[in-house]
Amino acid sequence: MSDLPDDRLVELTQQNNLLAFEALMRRHNRRLFRVARSVLRDTQSAEDAVQETYLRAYTKLAGYEPMGKFAAWLTRIALNEALMMRRRTRGDTVSFEQAGNEASIAEEAAAREAPTAEQFLEAAHARVLLEHAIDALPENFRMVFVLRVVQGLDVRETAESLEINPT
């Protein structure tokens, strides 16, 4: 089922085929997480936002009418969900404690899977530095950067996802 295009999977999901929705979730999970993470700057909150996105998308799928790509519609829901979560928590920054915890988790995970501990420590450190650099970008640049560079979307799909002018 994972080889079917999004539009066909959406049709099957609208007919209550849960396997089709699962295929959609697997296909778009990484993108939605990265978008939510770029807004919330916290891994756990981003995971929560993605779960909420899937719930909202599933409940609104009956009324979904394709005007563009399904991925852009789903990304827009994730973006809105992340923005709402951020407003609710009223926290626009990551505390030093949170950043330290994320770095520790990343370093521990890297050390467990490492051919050599030093290589993965360096990779985890680089990832943390990259996440912090991305987090430091102004929000509008950060979201575009994540969609274009990290997710590899083209200009049109990025603009569609963020509901902005492609230029």
PDB file of C-alpha atoms in Angstrom:
ATOM      1  CA  MET A   1       0.000   0.000   0.000  1.00  0.00           C
ATOM      2  CA  SER A   2       2.971   2.288   0.581  1.00  0.00           C
ATOM      3  CA  ASP A   3       3.580   2.516  -3.168  1.00  0.00           C
ATOM      4  CA  LEU A   4       0.226   4.224  -3.831  1.00  0.00           C
ATOM      5  CA  PRO A   5       0.147   7.994  -4.406  1.00  0.00           C
ATOM      6  CA  ASP A   6      -1.142  10.260  -1.645  1.00  0.00           C
ATOM      7  CA  ASP A   7      -4.415  11.033  -3.437  1.00  0.00           C
ATOM      8  CA  ARG A   8      -5.284   7.338  -3.674  1.00  0.00           C
ATOM      9  CA  LEU A   9      -4.366   6.744  -0.028  1.00  0.00           C
ATOM     10  CA  VAL A  10      -6.579   9.681   0.952  1.00  0.00           C
ATOM     11  CA  GLU A  11      -9.493   8.164  -0.989  1.00  0.00           C
ATOM     12  CA  LEU A  12      -8.985   4.817   0.739  1.00  0.00           C
ATOM     13  CA  THR A  13      -8.745   6.510   4.142  1.00  0.00           C
ATOM     14  CA  GLN A  14     -11.991   8.351   3.454  1.00  0.00           C
ATOM     15  CA  GLN A  15     -13.490   4.883   2.960  1.00  0.00           C
ATOM     16  CA  ASN A  16     -12.289   3.967   6.483  1.00  0.00           C
ATOM     17  CA  ASN A  17      -9.188   2.054   5.409  1.00  0.00           C
ATOM     18  CA  LEU A  18      -6.876   2.546   8.390  1.00  0.00           C
ATOM     19  CA  LEU A  19      -3.938   0.899   6.633  1.00  0.00           C
ATOM     20  CA  ALA A  20      -4.061   3.666   4.039  1.00  0.00           C
ATOM     21  CA  PHE A  21      -3.930   6.313   6.768  1.00  0.00           C
ATOM     22  CA  GLU A  22      -1.037   4.489   8.397  1.00  0.00           C
ATOM     23  CA  ALA A  23       0.815   4.591   5.071  1.00  0.00           C
ATOM     24  CA  LEU A  24       0.213   8.346   4.867  1.00  0.00           C
ATOM     25  CA  MET A  25       1.481   8.788   8.416  1.00  0.00           C
ATOM     26  CA  ARG A  26       4.656   6.822   7.732  1.00  0.00           C
ATOM     27  CA  ARG A  27       5.272   8.733   4.520  1.00  0.00           C
ATOM     28  CA  HIS A  28       4.948  12.207   6.046  1.00  0.00           C
ATOM     29  CA  ASN A  29       6.053  11.668   9.643  1.00  0.00           C
ATOM     30  CA  ARG A  30       9.612  12.953   9.271  1.00  0.00           C
ATOM     31  CA  ARG A  31       8.526  16.124   7.457  1.00  0.00           C
ATOM     32  CA  LEU A  32       5.841  16.948  10.019  1.00  0.00           C
ATOM     33  CA  PHE A  33       8.222  16.351  12.896  1.00  0.00           C
ATOM     34  CA  ARG A  34      10.837  18.659  11.420  1.00  0.00           C
ATOM     35  CA  VAL A  35       8.300  21.405  10.793  1.00  0.00           C
ATOM     36  CA  ALA A  36       6.920  21.127  14.327  1.00  0.00           C
ATOM     37  CA  ARG A  37      10.439  20.987  15.760  1.00  0.00           C
ATOM     38  CA  SER A  38      11.410  24.124  13.870  1.00  0.00           C
ATOM     39  CA  VAL A  39       8.559  26.000  15.550  1.00  0.00           C
ATOM     40  CA  LEU A  40       8.611  24.471  19.031  1.00  0.00           C
ATOM     41  CA  ARG A  41      12.365  23.900  19.378  1.00  0.00           C
ATOM     42  CA  ASP A  42      11.699  20.880  21.582  1.00  0.00           C
ATOM     43  CA  THR A  43      11.651  17.240  20.553  1.00  0.00           C
ATOM     44  CA  GLN A  44       8.893  16.063  22.912  1.00  0.00           C
ATOM     45  CA  SER A  45       6.625  18.982  22.068  1.00  0.00           C
ATOM     46  CA  ALA A  46       7.204  18.384  18.364  1.00  0.00           C
ATOM     47  CA  GLU A  47       6.195  14.734  18.768  1.00  0.00           C
ATOM     48  CA  ASP A  48       3.030  15.842  20.578  1.00  0.00           C
ATOM     49  CA  ALA A  49       2.268  18.324  17.797  1.00  0.00           C
ATOM     50  CA  VAL A  50       2.660  15.619  15.154  1.00  0.00           C
ATOM     51  CA  GLN A  51       0.256  13.326  17.028  1.00  0.00           C
ATOM     52  CA  GLU A  52      -2.282  16.137  17.228  1.00  0.00           C
ATOM     53  CA  THR A  53      -1.749  16.814  13.541  1.00  0.00           C
ATOM     54  CA  TYR A  54      -2.675  13.256  12.649  1.00  0.00           C
ATOM     55  CA  LEU A  55      -5.777  13.394  14.835  1.00  0.00           C
ATOM     56  CA  ARG A  56      -6.903  16.669  13.292  1.00  0.00           C
ATOM     57  CA  ALA A  57      -6.131  15.505   9.769  1.00  0.00           C
ATOM     58  CA  TYR A  58      -8.015  12.246  10.231  1.00  0.00           C
ATOM     59  CA  THR A  59     -11.094  14.001  11.601  1.00  0.00           C
ATOM     60  CA  LYS A  60     -11.026  16.575   8.768  1.00  0.00           C
ATOM     61  CA  LEU A  61     -10.233  14.120   6.005  1.00  0.00           C
ATOM     62  CA  ALA A  62     -13.870  13.565   5.095  1.00  0.00           C
ATOM     63  CA  GLY A  63     -14.066  17.188   3.987  1.00  0.00           C
ATOM     64  CA  TYR A  64     -10.651  17.287   2.339  1.00  0.00           C
ATOM     65  CA  GLU A  65     -10.752  18.437  -1.260  1.00  0.00           C
ATOM     66  CA  PRO A  66      -7.421  18.453  -3.052  1.00  0.00           C
ATOM     67  CA  MET A  67      -6.488  21.935  -4.209  1.00  0.00           C
ATOM     68  CA  GLY A  68      -2.776  21.200  -4.064  1.00  0.00           C
ATOM     69  CA  LYS A  69      -0.605  18.440  -2.729  1.00  0.00           C
ATOM     70  CA  PHE A  70      -1.834  16.466   0.262  1.00  0.00           C
ATOM     71  CA  ALA A  71       1.601  16.864   1.860  1.00  0.00           C
ATOM     72  CA  ALA A  72       1.229  20.651   1.810  1.00  0.00           C
ATOM     73  CA  TRP A  73      -2.228  20.414   3.430  1.00  0.00           C
ATOM     74  CA  LEU A  74      -0.889  18.097   6.120  1.00  0.00           C
ATOM     75  CA  THR A  75       2.183  20.279   6.678  1.00  0.00           C
ATOM     76  CA  ARG A  76      -0.045  23.315   7.125  1.00  0.00           C
ATOM     77  CA  ILE A  77      -2.030  21.478   9.823  1.00  0.00           C
ATOM     78  CA  ALA A  78       1.236  20.550  11.590  1.00  0.00           C
ATOM     79  CA  LEU A  79       2.466  24.118  11.381  1.00  0.00           C
ATOM     80  CA  ASN A  80      -0.783  25.482  12.814  1.00  0.00           C
ATOM     81  CA  GLU A  81      -0.774  22.879  15.573  1.00  0.00           C
ATOM     82  CA  ALA A  82       2.809  23.726  16.540  1.00  0.00           C
ATOM     83  CA  LEU A  83       2.018  27.442  16.554  1.00  0.00           C
ATOM     84  CA  MET A  84      -1.039  26.847  18.759  1.00  0.00           C
ATOM     85  CA  MET A  85       1.008  24.727  21.172  1.00  0.00           C
ATOM     86  CA  ARG A  86       3.651  27.419  21.360  1.00  0.00           C
ATOM     87  CA  ARG A  87       1.020  30.064  22.098  1.00  0.00           C
ATOM     88  CA  ARG A  88      -0.463  27.897  24.850  1.00  0.00           C
ATOM     89  CA  THR A  89       2.873  27.423  26.560  1.00  0.00           C
ATOM     90  CA  ARG A  90       3.919  31.030  25.877  1.00  0.00           C
ATOM     91  CA  GLY A  91       7.499  29.875  25.681  1.00  0.00           C
ATOM     92  CA  ASP A  92       9.337  31.110  22.639  1.00  0.00           C
ATOM     93  CA  THR A  93      12.759  29.982  23.764  1.00  0.00           C
ATOM     94  CA  VAL A  94      14.392  26.789  24.907  1.00  0.00           C
ATOM     95  CA  SER A  95      15.808  26.918  28.411  1.00  0.00           C
ATOM     96  CA  PHE A  96      19.450  26.049  29.013  1.00  0.00           C
ATOM     97  CA  GLU A  97      18.281  23.020  30.986  1.00  0.00           C
ATOM     98  CA  GLN A  98      16.171  21.750  28.056  1.00  0.00           C
ATOM     99  CA  ALA A  99      19.013  22.316  25.617  1.00  0.00           C
ATOM    100  CA  GLY A 100      21.410  20.462  27.924  1.00  0.00           C
ATOM    101  CA  ASN A 101      18.992  17.554  28.293  1.00  0.00           C
ATOM    102  CA  GLU A 102      18.551  17.308  24.519  1.00  0.00           C
ATOM    103  CA  ALA A 103      22.311  17.371  24.040  1.00  0.00           C
ATOM    104  CA  SER A 104      22.783  14.642  26.658  1.00  0.00           C
ATOM    105  CA  ILE A 105      20.128  12.446  25.075  1.00  0.00           C
ATOM    106  CA  ALA A 106      21.652  12.927  21.632  1.00  0.00           C
ATOM    107  CA  GLU A 107      25.131  12.161  22.918  1.00  0.00           C
ATOM    108  CA  GLU A 108      23.945   9.060  24.799  1.00  0.00           C
ATOM    109  CA  ALA A 109      22.107   7.776  21.743  1.00  0.00           C
ATOM    110  CA  ALA A 110      25.147   8.411  19.585  1.00  0.00           C
ATOM    111  CA  ALA A 111      27.435   6.571  21.981  1.00  0.00           C
ATOM    112  CA  ARG A 112      25.158   3.492  22.051  1.00  0.00           C
ATOM    113  CA  GLU A 113      25.149   3.124  18.268  1.00  0.00           C
ATOM    114  CA  ALA A 114      28.707   4.242  17.597  1.00  0.00           C
ATOM    115  CA  PRO A 115      31.372   2.281  15.850  1.00  0.00           C
ATOM    116  CA  THR A 116      33.606   4.475  17.978  1.00  0.00           C
ATOM    117  CA  ALA A 117      32.379   6.627  20.803  1.00  0.00           C
ATOM    118  CA  GLU A 118      34.401   9.593  19.633  1.00  0.00           C
ATOM    119  CA  GLN A 119      32.821   9.604  16.131  1.00  0.00           C
ATOM    120  CA  PHE A 120      29.301   9.606  17.428  1.00  0.00           C
ATOM    121  CA  LEU A 121      30.047  12.144  20.124  1.00  0.00           C
ATOM    122  CA  GLU A 122      31.300  14.456  17.431  1.00  0.00           C
ATOM    123  CA  ALA A 123      28.219  13.752  15.302  1.00  0.00           C
ATOM    124  CA  ALA A 124      25.878  14.352  18.246  1.00  0.00           C
ATOM    125  CA  HIS A 125      27.677  17.569  19.092  1.00  0.00           C
ATOM    126  CA  ALA A 126      27.452  18.694  15.471  1.00  0.00           C
ATOM    127  CA  ARG A 127      23.729  17.881  15.397  1.00  0.00           C
ATOM    128  CA  VAL A 128      23.100  19.839  18.586  1.00  0.00           C
ATOM    129  CA  LEU A 129      25.050  22.791  17.196  1.00  0.00           C
ATOM    130  CA  LEU A 130      23.075  22.602  13.954  1.00  0.00           C
ATOM    131  CA  GLU A 131      19.755  22.410  15.819  1.00  0.00           C
ATOM    132  CA  HIS A 132      20.719  25.436  17.897  1.00  0.00           C
ATOM    133  CA  ALA A 133      21.804  27.366  14.805  1.00  0.00           C
ATOM    134  CA  ILE A 134      18.515  26.541  13.084  1.00  0.00           C
ATOM    135  CA  ASP A 135      16.588  27.426  16.253  1.00  0.00           C
ATOM    136  CA  ALA A 136      18.330  30.816  16.313  1.00  0.00           C
ATOM    137  CA  LEU A 137      16.991  31.748  12.876  1.00  0.00           C
ATOM    138  CA  PRO A 138      13.945  34.036  12.758  1.00  0.00           C
ATOM    139  CA  GLU A 139      10.837  31.855  12.563  1.00  0.00           C
ATOM    140  CA  ASN A 140       9.892  32.618   8.959  1.00  0.00           C
ATOM    141  CA  PHE A 141      13.440  31.825   7.764  1.00  0.00           C
ATOM    142  CA  ARG A 142      13.642  28.762  10.009  1.00  0.00           C
ATOM    143  CA  MET A 143      10.486  27.196   8.585  1.00  0.00           C
ATOM    144  CA  VAL A 144      11.550  27.858   4.997  1.00  0.00           C
ATOM    145  CA  PHE A 145      15.036  26.490   5.720  1.00  0.00           C
ATOM    146  CA  VAL A 146      13.683  23.286   7.248  1.00  0.00           C
ATOM    147  CA  LEU A 147      11.273  22.648   4.387  1.00  0.00           C
ATOM    148  CA  ARG A 148      13.712  23.536   1.598  1.00  0.00           C
ATOM    149  CA  VAL A 149      17.079  22.309   2.871  1.00  0.00           C
ATOM    150  CA  VAL A 150      16.263  19.627   5.418  1.00  0.00           C
ATOM    151  CA  GLN A 151      13.153  18.196   3.748  1.00  0.00           C
ATOM    152  CA  GLY A 152      14.224  18.950   0.180  1.00  0.00           C
ATOM    153  CA  LEU A 153      10.923  20.476  -0.931  1.00  0.00           C
ATOM    154  CA  ASP A 154      10.882  22.611  -4.038  1.00  0.00           C
ATOM    155  CA  VAL A 155       9.972  26.302  -3.931  1.00  0.00           C
ATOM    156  CA  ARG A 156       6.359  25.758  -5.008  1.00  0.00           C
ATOM    157  CA  GLU A 157       5.628  23.085  -2.401  1.00  0.00           C
ATOM    158  CA  THR A 158       7.344  25.082   0.346  1.00  0.00           C
ATOM    159  CA  ALA A 159       5.269  28.145  -0.528  1.00  0.00           C
ATOM    160  CA  GLU A 160       2.122  26.036  -0.642  1.00  0.00           C
ATOM    161  CA  SER A 161       2.867  24.481   2.756  1.00  0.00           C
ATOM    162  CA  LEU A 162       3.478  27.844   4.390  1.00  0.00           C
ATOM    163  CA  GLU A 163       0.806  29.689   2.398  1.00  0.00           C
ATOM    164  CA  ILE A 164       3.295  32.271   1.175  1.00  0.00           C
ATOM    165  CA  ASN A 165       4.219  33.697  -2.216  1.00  0.00           C
ATOM    166  CA  PRO A 166       6.813  31.528  -3.983  1.00  0.00           C
ATOM    167  CA  THR A 167       8.937  34.583  -4.781  1.00  0.00           C
TER     168      THR A 167
END
